[in-house]
XYZ file of C-alpha atoms in Angstrom:
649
model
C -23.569 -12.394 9.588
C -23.441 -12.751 13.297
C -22.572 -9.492 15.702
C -19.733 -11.822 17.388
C -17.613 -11.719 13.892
C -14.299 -12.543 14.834
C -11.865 -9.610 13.552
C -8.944 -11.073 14.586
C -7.018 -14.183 13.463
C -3.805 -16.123 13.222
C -0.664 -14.270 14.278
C 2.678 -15.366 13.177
C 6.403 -13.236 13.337
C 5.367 -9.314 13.502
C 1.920 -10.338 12.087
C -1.621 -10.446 12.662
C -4.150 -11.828 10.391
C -7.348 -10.006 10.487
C -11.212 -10.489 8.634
C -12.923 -7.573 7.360
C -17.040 -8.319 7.050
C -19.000 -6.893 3.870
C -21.204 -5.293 5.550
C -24.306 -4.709 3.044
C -23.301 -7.352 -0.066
C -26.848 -9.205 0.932
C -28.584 -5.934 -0.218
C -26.702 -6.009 -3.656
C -28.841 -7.419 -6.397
C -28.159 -10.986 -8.101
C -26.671 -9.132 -11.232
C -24.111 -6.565 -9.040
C -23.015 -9.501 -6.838
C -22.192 -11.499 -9.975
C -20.180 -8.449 -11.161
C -18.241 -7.933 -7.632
C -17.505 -11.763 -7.969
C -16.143 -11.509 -11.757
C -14.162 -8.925 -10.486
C -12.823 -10.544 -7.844
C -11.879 -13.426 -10.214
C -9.422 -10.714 -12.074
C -8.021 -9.463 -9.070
C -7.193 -13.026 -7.501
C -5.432 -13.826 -10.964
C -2.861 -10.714 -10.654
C -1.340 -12.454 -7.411
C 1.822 -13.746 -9.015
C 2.324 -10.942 -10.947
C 3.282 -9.229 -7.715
C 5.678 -11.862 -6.970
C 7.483 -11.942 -9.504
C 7.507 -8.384 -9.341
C 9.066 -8.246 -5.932
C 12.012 -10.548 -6.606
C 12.935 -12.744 -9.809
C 13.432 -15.913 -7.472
C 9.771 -14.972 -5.128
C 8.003 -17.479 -7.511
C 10.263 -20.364 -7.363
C 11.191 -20.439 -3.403
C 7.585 -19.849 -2.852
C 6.732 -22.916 -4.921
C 10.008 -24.776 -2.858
C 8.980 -24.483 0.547
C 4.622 -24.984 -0.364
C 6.009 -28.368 -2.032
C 7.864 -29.415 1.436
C 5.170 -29.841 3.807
C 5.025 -33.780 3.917
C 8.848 -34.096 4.355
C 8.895 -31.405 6.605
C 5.665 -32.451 8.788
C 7.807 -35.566 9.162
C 10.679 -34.828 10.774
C 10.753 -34.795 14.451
C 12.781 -31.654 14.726
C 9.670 -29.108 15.872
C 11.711 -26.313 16.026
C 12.731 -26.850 12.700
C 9.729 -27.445 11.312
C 7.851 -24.790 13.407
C 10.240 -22.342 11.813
C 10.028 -22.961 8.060
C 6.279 -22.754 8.532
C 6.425 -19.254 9.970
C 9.341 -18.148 6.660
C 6.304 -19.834 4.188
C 3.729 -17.950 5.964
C 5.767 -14.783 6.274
C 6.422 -15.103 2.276
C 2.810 -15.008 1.539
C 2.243 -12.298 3.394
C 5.160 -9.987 1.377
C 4.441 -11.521 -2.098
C 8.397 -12.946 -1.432
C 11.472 -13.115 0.555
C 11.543 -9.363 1.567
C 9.746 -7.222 4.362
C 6.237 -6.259 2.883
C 7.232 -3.112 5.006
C 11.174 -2.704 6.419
C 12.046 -4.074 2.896
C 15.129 -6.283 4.756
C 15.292 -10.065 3.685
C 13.473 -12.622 6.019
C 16.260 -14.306 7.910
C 15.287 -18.309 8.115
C 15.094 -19.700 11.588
C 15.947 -22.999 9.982
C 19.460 -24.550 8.975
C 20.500 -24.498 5.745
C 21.026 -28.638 6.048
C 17.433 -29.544 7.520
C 16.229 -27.478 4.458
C 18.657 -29.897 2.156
C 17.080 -32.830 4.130
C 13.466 -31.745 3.522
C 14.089 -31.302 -0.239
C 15.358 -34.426 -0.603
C 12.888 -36.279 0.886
C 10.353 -34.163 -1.328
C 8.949 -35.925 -4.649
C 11.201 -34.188 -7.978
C 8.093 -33.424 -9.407
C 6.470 -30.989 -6.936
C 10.060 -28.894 -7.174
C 10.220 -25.668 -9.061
C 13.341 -27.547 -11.317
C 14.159 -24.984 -14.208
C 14.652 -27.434 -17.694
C 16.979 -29.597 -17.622
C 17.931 -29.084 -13.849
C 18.303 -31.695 -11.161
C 17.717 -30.953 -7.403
C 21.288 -30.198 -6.361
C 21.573 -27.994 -9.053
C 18.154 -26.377 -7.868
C 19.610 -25.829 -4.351
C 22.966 -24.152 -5.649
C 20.777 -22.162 -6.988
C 18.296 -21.132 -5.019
C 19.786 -21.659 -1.553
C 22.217 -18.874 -1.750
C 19.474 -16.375 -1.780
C 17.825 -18.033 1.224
C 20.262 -17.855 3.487
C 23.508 -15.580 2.155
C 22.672 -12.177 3.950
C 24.374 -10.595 1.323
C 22.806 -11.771 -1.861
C 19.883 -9.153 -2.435
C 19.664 -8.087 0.998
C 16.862 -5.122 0.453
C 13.852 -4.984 -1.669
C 14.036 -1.490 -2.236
C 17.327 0.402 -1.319
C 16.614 3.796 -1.297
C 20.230 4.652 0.112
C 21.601 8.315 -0.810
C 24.756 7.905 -2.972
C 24.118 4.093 -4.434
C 23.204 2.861 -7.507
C 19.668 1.974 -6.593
C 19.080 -0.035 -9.480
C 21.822 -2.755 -8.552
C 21.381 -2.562 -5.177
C 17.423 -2.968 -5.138
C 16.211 -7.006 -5.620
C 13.119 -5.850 -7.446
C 12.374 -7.279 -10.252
C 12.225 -4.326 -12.603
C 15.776 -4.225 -13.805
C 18.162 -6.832 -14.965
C 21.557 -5.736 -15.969
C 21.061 -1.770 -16.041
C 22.631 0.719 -14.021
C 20.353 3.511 -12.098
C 22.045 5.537 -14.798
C 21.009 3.669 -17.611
C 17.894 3.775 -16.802
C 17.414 7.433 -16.198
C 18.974 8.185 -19.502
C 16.538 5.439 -20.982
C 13.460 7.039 -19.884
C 14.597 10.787 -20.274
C 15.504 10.532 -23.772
C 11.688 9.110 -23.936
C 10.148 12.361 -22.510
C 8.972 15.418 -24.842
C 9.116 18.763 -23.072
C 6.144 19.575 -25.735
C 3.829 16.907 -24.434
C 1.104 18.315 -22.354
C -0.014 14.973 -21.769
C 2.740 12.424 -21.391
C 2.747 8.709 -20.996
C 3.965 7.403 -17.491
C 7.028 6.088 -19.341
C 8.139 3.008 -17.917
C 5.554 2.226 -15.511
C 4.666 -1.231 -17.241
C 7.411 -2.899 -18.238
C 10.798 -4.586 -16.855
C 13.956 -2.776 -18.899
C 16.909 -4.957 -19.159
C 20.118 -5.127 -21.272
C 20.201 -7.905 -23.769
C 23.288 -8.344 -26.130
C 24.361 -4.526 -24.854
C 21.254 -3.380 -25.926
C 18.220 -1.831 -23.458
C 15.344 -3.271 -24.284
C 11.963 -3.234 -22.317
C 9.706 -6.337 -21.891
C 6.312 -4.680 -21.556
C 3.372 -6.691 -19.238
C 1.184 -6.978 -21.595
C -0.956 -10.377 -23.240
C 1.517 -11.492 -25.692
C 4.442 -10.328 -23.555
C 5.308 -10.532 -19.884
C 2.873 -11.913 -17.538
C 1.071 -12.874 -20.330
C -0.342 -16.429 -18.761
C -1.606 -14.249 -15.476
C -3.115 -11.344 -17.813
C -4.780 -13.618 -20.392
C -6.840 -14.756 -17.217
C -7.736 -11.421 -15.998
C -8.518 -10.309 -19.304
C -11.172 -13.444 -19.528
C -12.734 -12.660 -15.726
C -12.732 -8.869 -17.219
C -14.713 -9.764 -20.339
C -17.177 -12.052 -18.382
C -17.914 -8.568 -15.816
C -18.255 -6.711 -18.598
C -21.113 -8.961 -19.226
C -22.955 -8.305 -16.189
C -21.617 -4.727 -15.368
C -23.922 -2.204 -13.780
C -24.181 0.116 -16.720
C -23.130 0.904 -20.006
C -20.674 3.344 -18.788
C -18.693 0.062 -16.698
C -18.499 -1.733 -19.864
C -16.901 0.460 -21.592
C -14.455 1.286 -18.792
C -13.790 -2.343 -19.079
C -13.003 -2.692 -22.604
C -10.826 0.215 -22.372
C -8.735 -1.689 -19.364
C -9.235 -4.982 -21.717
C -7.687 -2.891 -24.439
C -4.570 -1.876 -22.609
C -3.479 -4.367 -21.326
C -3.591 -6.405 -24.886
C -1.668 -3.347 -26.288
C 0.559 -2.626 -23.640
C 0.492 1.152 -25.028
C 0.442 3.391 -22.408
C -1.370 5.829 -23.891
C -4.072 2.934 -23.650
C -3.822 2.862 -20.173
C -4.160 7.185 -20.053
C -7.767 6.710 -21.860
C -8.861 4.209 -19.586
C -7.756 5.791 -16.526
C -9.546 9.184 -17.874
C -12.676 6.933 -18.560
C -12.643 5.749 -15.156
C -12.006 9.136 -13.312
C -15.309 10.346 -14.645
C -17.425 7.092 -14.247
C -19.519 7.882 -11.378
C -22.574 5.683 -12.055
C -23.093 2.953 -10.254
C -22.641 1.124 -6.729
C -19.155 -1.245 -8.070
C -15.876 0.192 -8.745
C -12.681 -1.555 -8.957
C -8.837 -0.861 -9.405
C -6.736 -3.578 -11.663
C -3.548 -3.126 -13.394
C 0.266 -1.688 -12.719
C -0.692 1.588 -10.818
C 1.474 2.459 -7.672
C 5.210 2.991 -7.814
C 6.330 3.092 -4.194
C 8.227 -0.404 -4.896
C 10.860 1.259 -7.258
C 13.477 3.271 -6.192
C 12.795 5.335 -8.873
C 9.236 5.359 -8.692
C 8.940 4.423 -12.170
C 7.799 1.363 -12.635
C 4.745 -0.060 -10.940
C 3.157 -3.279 -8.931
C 0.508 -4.749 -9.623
C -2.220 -4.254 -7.602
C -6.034 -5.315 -7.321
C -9.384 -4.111 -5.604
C -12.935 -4.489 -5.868
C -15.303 -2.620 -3.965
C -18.770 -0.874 -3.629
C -20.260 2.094 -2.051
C -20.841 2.452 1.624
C -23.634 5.421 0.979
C -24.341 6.298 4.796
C -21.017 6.795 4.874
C -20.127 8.467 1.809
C -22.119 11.396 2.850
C -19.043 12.402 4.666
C -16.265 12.204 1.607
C -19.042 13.820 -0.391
C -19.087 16.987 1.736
C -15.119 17.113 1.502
C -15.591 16.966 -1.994
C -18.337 19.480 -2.861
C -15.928 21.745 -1.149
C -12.725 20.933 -2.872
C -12.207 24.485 -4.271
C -12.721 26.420 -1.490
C -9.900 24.152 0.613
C -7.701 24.625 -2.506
C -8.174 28.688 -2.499
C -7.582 28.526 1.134
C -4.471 26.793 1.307
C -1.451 27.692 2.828
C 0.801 27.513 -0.260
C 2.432 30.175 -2.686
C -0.740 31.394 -4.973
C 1.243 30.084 -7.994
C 1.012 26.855 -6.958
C -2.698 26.836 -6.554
C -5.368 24.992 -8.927
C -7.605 27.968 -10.368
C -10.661 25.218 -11.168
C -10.726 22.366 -8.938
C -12.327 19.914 -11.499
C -13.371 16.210 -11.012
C -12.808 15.854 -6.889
C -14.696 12.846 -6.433
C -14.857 10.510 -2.922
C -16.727 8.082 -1.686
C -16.546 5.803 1.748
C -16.589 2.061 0.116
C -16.431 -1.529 1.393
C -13.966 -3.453 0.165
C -14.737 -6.562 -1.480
C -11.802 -8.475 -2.525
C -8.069 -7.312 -2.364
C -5.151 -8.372 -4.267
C -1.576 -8.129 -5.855
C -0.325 -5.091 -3.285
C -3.208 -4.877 -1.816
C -3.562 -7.727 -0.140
C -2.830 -9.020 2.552
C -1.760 -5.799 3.501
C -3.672 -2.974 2.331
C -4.125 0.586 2.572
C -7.544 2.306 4.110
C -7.607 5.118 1.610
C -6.517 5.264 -1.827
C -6.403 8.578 -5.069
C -6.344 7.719 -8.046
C -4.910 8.361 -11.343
C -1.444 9.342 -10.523
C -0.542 11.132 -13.903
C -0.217 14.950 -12.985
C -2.017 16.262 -16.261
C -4.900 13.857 -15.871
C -5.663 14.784 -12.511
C -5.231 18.828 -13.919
C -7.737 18.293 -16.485
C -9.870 15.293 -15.488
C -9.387 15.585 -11.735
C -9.118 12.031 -9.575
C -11.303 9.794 -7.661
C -10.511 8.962 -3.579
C -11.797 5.984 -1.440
C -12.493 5.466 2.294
C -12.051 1.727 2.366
C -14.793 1.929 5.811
C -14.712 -2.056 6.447
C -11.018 -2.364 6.646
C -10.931 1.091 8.960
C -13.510 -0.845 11.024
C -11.550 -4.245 11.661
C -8.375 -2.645 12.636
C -10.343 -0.409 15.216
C -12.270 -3.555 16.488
C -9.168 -5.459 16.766
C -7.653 -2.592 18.579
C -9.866 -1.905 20.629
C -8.777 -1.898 24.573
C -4.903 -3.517 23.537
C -3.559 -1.145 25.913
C -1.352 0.333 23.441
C -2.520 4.065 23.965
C -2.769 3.206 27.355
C 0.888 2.898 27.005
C 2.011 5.736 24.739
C -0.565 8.172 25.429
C 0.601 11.084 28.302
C -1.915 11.460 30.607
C -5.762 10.410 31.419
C -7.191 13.863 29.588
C -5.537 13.674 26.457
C -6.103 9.693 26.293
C -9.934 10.516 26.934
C -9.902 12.786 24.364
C -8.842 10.136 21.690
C -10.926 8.012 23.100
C -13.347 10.376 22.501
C -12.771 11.385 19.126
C -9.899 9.213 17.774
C -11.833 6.961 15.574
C -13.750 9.964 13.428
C -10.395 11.729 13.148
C -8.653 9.077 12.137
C -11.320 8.828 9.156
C -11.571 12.515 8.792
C -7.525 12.865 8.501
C -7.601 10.134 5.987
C -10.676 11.339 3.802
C -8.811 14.823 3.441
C -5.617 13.194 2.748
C -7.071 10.932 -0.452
C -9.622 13.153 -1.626
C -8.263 16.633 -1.423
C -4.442 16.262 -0.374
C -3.024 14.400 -3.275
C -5.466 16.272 -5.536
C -4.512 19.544 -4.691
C -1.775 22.080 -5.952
C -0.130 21.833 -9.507
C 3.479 21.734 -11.240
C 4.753 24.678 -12.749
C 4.857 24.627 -16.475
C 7.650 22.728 -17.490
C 8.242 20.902 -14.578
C 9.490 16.890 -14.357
C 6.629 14.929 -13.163
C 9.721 12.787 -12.015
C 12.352 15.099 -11.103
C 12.214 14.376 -7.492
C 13.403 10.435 -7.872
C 13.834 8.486 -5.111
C 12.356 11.235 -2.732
C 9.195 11.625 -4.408
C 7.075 9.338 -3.527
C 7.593 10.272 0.419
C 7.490 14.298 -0.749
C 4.060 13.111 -2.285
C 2.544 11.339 0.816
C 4.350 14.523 2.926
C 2.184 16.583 1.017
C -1.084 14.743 1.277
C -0.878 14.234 5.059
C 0.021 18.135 5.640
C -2.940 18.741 4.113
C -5.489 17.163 6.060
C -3.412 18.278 9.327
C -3.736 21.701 8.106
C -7.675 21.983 7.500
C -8.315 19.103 10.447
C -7.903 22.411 12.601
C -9.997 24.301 10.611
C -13.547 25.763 11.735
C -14.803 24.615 8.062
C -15.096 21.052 9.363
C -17.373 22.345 12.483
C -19.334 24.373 10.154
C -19.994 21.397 7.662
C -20.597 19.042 10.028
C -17.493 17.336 9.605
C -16.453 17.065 13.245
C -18.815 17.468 16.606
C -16.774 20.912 17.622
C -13.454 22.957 17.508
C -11.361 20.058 20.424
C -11.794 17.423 18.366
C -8.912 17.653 16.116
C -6.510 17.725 18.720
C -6.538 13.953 18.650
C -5.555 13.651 15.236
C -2.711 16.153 15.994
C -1.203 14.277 19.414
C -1.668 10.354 17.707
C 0.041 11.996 14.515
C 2.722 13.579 16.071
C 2.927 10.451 18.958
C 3.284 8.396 15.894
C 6.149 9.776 13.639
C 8.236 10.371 16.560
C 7.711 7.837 18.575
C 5.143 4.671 18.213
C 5.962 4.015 14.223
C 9.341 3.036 15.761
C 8.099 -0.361 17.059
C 7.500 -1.242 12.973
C 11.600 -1.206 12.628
C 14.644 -3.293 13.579
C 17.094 -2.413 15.900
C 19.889 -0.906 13.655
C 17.969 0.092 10.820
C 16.597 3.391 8.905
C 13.399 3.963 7.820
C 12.682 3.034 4.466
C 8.853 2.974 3.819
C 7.891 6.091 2.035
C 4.457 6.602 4.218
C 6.593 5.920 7.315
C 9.577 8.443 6.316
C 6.258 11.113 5.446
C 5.217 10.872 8.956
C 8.776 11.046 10.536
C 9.389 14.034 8.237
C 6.730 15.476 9.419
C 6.747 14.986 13.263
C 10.877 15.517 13.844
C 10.907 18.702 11.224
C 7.764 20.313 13.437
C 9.585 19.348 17.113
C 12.410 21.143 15.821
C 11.027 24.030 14.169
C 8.035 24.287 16.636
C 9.652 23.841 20.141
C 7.091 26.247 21.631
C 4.504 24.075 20.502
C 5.981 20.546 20.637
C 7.949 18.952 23.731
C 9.710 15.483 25.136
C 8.581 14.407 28.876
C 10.147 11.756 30.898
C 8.342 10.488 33.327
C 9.338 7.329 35.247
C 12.121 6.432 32.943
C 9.333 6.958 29.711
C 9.671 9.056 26.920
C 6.075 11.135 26.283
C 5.220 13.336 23.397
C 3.501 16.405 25.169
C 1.826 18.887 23.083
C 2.195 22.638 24.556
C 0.258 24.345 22.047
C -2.378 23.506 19.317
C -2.845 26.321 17.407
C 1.234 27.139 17.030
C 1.606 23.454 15.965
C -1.309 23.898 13.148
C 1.051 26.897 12.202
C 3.802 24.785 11.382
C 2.258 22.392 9.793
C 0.949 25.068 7.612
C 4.466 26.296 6.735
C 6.096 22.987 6.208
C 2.926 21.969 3.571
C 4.175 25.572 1.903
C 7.504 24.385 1.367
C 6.647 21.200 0.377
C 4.356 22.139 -2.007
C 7.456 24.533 -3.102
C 9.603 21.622 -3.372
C 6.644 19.442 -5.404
C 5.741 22.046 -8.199
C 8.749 23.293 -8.823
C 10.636 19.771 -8.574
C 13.604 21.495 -6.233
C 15.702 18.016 -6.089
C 18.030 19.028 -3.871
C 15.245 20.455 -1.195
C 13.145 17.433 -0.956
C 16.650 15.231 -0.806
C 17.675 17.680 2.353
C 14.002 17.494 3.962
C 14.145 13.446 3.607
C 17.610 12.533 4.689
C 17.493 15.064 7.504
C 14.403 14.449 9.189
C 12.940 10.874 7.574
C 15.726 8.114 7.523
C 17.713 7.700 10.292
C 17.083 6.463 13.952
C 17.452 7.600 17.381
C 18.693 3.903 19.148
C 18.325 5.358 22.172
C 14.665 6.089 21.807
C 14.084 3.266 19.395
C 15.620 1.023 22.359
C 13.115 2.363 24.793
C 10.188 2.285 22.625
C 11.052 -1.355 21.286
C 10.781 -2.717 25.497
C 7.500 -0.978 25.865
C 5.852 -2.122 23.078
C 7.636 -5.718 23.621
C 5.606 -6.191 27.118
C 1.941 -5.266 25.420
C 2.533 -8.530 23.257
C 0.869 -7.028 20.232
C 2.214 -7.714 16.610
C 2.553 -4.545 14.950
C 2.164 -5.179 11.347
C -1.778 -6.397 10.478
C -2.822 -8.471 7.245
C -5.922 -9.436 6.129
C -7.735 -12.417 5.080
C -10.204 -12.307 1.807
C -13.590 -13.313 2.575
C -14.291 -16.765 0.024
C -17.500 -15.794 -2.859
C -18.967 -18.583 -3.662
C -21.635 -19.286 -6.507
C -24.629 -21.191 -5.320
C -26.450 -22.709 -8.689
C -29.967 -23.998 -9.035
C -31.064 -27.328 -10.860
C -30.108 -25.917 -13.841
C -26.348 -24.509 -13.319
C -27.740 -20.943 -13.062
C -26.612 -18.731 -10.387
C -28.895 -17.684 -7.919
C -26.791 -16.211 -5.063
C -22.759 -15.627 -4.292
C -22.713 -16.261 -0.774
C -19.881 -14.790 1.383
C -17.912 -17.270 3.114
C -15.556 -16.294 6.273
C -14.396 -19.615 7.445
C -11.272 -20.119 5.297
C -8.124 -20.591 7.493
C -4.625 -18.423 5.936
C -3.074 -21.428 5.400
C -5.903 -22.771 3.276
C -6.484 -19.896 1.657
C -3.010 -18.823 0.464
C -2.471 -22.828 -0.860
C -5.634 -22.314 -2.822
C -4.769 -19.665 -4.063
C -1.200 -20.851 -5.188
C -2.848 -23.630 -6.521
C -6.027 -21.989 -8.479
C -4.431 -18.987 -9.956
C -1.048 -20.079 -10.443
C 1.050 -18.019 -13.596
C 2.250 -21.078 -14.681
């Protein structure tokens, strides 16, 4: 790979398209780069999955507006055309119709009547036609949901006081009421289990004939075209794994999802919290809830990746440590792990991404999510280091702290150490923040709802704050001296007040549960912290100033307390007053303000990424003898190719 790798790409709407490089893969072995690529195989194959997931008409207006491009390449109307290009492009990027991020449905820039035109023009054949449908009947159909603004206007509605079942477009549900469903699921739960299923969390429950039923995702059930390939890219790892111990990890996966048992997908997830051997790791399957409004059911989501060592020496340290950052904690001693078991983290490059995680991914994931398993088994945290990498490369010198930052000192000082706190905040935040604390005995794993996901990420992120000030990370190396974390603590709090703004529409709330965490946390320590945190207007701009460090660190450490509070003892109606008071709504004023600033730096504020192409290179004989890395695939070409080769059918 060349030094002048091009991080950034194509941008399109609020988007930019970036490249991550895997950094390293040439040093794998034959046999582990044959693994990664198996892998990657099962990841690409869980794409439509997630479409289908996010809508029950993604699929088919996906397939509509891929099958128009001759028709609509020939019509002279470039505005027209222009703009159904950028709605195709846009539903790549958000597996469907809906906001990978605001959760509002894409408005088309297009008339209703050139889209008519187009599909008329457009062979039968290449239309997603249901049996025994002809086109018109197609459009009735599918046209409404295009372009009525009121026909499944949100992804996600997380709205206090509506049903959030019938109001969500997810596909999840199908004839239930957000009552229904928690009545479903609660009469599923034993208060006797000390090691529940995650009921729910793989299957769509609908009401058939008055009756709820639940279609699992399973082979031999839902998904089962999409799943029967993973299984088979699985099986074929499996046979060129690192180790005995990934085999079997494998198998286990391969197991649950023929079964569909969750109780399946509990061994396999203990199995794979305490499989350590090895450069390769991968996550595959239904796993994060944050696409639910009840944070029950889950997307499916895909990664492979392997070990960054130099770096890793960093989330090791965190880790080896985990017990004294739990005993030191800020929270009530009851709600304080006695043995911190199973902390594991590593730095890791990511190799392929899919389903939720791609094209837009996170940097740092924990992992399991069940409560009990991470109590007795403890979890495993990533660094993904190569995506961390492109988005400060593609940052770098955008003028956007330029713009938002106060003054010269404080933007040296990010300058300075921005990019290691950034890491640092995140390492703390995957590998001890969502591992730390415990319920109470007796407590609903689910009894915060709607709220709990952005209680959860809340917690995580006070965390890290918390011990980012702490002279623990100086005396473990961690950070160069006791200033540094000061510019995690002004981009944090510059963030949730202000810069996250630029991510929403005029008009509307926040609805991301990372993005409500951070505004949670930023307006609830202005208010509460006055002495510490201030507004400055300077030349008709709105500045975050920071008055005083350590008092700020204080109320981060009493917020995490409460939080914590709220988390263990599932307090409902606390973490429903914390969200709706200090995480949803909008100040237009500032939002106004912050929208014209950003607007003149030209930037797109939502980035994506683009998987690097593995491709087998065979001797004489058919064998493998390398998996080269290929970077030159456009997005267009590689989201057709993808529609094309692992297609659900």
């Amino acid at each position: 790979m060349k030094d002048d790798f091009c991080y950034a790409g194509e941008r399109f709407a609020d988007i930019q398209m970036l490249r991550f490089r895997l950094d390293g893969f040439e040093n794998l072995t034959l046999r582990q780069k044959c693994y990664v690529f198996c892998l990657a195989e099962a990841t690409l194959w869980g794409r439509d999955i997630t479409f289908d997931q996010m809508g029950k008409y993604n699929l088919r207006i996906r397939r509509l507006m891929e099958a128009l491009q001759g028709a609509v390449d020939s019509s002279s109307d470039q505005k027209q055309v222009e703009a159904i290009r950028v709605y195709l492009k846009r539903i790549w990027f958000s597996n469907g119709i809906h906001h990978h991020y605001g959760g509002e449905k894409f408005e088309p820039g297009f008339s209703e009547e050139f889209l008519k035109e187009a599909i008329r023009r457009t062979d039968t054949k290449k239309l997603p036609l249901r049996a025994g449908q002809d086109v018109e009947g197609m459009m009735d159909e599918l046209l409404p949901i295009i372009f009525d603004p009121e026909v499944m206007p949100r992804r996600t509605n997380k709205a206090d006081g509506e049903d959030l079942v019938e109001t969500s477009a997810v596909n999840f549900y199908e004839g239930v009421t957000q009552q229904e469903v928690e009545n479903f699921y609660a009469a599923l739960k034993d208060a006797d289990d000390k090691t529940p299923p995650s009921w729910g969390l793989n299957s769509k429950l609908v009401k058939e004939n008055g009756v709820l039923n639940e279609k699992i995702w399973r082979m031999g059930g839902m998904y089962d075209n999409a799943i029967g390939h993973i299984v088979e890219w699985l099986k074929k790892a499996a046979e060129v794994a690192e180790n005995e111990e990934q085999r079997q990890l494998i198998y286990l996966l391969v197991d649950y999802y023929v079964s569909g048992d969750l109780r399946d997908f509990d061994k396999y997830s203990v199995k794979w919290v305490g499989s350590h051997q090895g450069d390769i790791d991968f996550i595959n399957g239904f796993i994060e809830v944050y696409d639910d409004p009840l944070a029950l059911k889950a997307t499916w989501e895909g990664l492979v990746e392997y070990k960054d060592r130099e770096a890793t020496k960093r989330t090791r340290t965190i880790s080896d440590n985990a017990q004294w950052f739990e005993d030191h904690s800020p929270v009530d001693e009851r709600f304080k792990k006695k043995v911190v078991k199973g902390v594991t983290a590593n730095v890791v490059c990511a190799a392929m991404l899919g389903g939720a995680e791609y094209p837009s991914t996170a940097i740092g994931i924990n992992l399991p999510n069940a409560d009990w398993i991470r109590a007795a088994h403890g979890s495993k945290s990533v660094t993904i280091g190569n995506i961390t990498d492109a988005y400060d490369k593609a940052a770098h010198g955008n003028g956007f702290k330029e713009e938002f930052v106060i003054d010269k000192p404080t933007l040296e000082m990010i300058e300075r150490y921005g990019d290691l706190t950034d890491n640092l905040h995140t390492d703390l935040h995957e590998c001890l923040g969502h591992g730390s604390g415990q319920l109470l005995p007796n407590t609903n794993p689910d009894a915060l709802k709607a709220y709990g996901n952005t209680i959860e990420e809340a917690r995580a992120d006070l965390f890290g704050l918390y011990y980012m000030a702490d002279p623990k990370l100086v005396e473990l190396g961690l950070l160069p001296d006791q200033e540094a974390y000061k510019a995690q603590y002004y981009t944090y709090l510059m963030n949730g007040l202000m810069t996250q703004l630029t991510r929403i529409r005029p008009g509307n709330n926040i609805e991301e549960a990372h993005m409500r965490n951070r505004a949670l946390i930023a307006r609830w320590t202005a208010e509460h912290a006055p002495e510490a945190v201030d507004w400055v207007q300077r030349e008709g701009k709105t500045y975050v100033k920071i008055l005083d460090y350590e008092r700020l660190r204080e109320a981060f450490a009493h917020l995490l307390a409460e939080v914590q509070r709220i988390k263990s003892e599932g307090d409902f109606e606390a973490a429903r007053e914390l969200v709706e008071r200090y995480a949803v709504k909008v100040d237009p004023v500032l939002h106004k303000e912050i929208l014209q600033r950003y607007e003149k730096l030209n930037l797109a504020p939502y980035k994506g990424f683009l998987n690097p192409r593995l491709v087998p290179v065979c001797d004489e004989q058919g064998n493998i003898k390398d998996i080269e890395v290929d970077y030159s695939e456009s997005y267009e070409q590689q989201m057709r190719r993808y529609s094309k080769e692992y297609a659900m059918g």
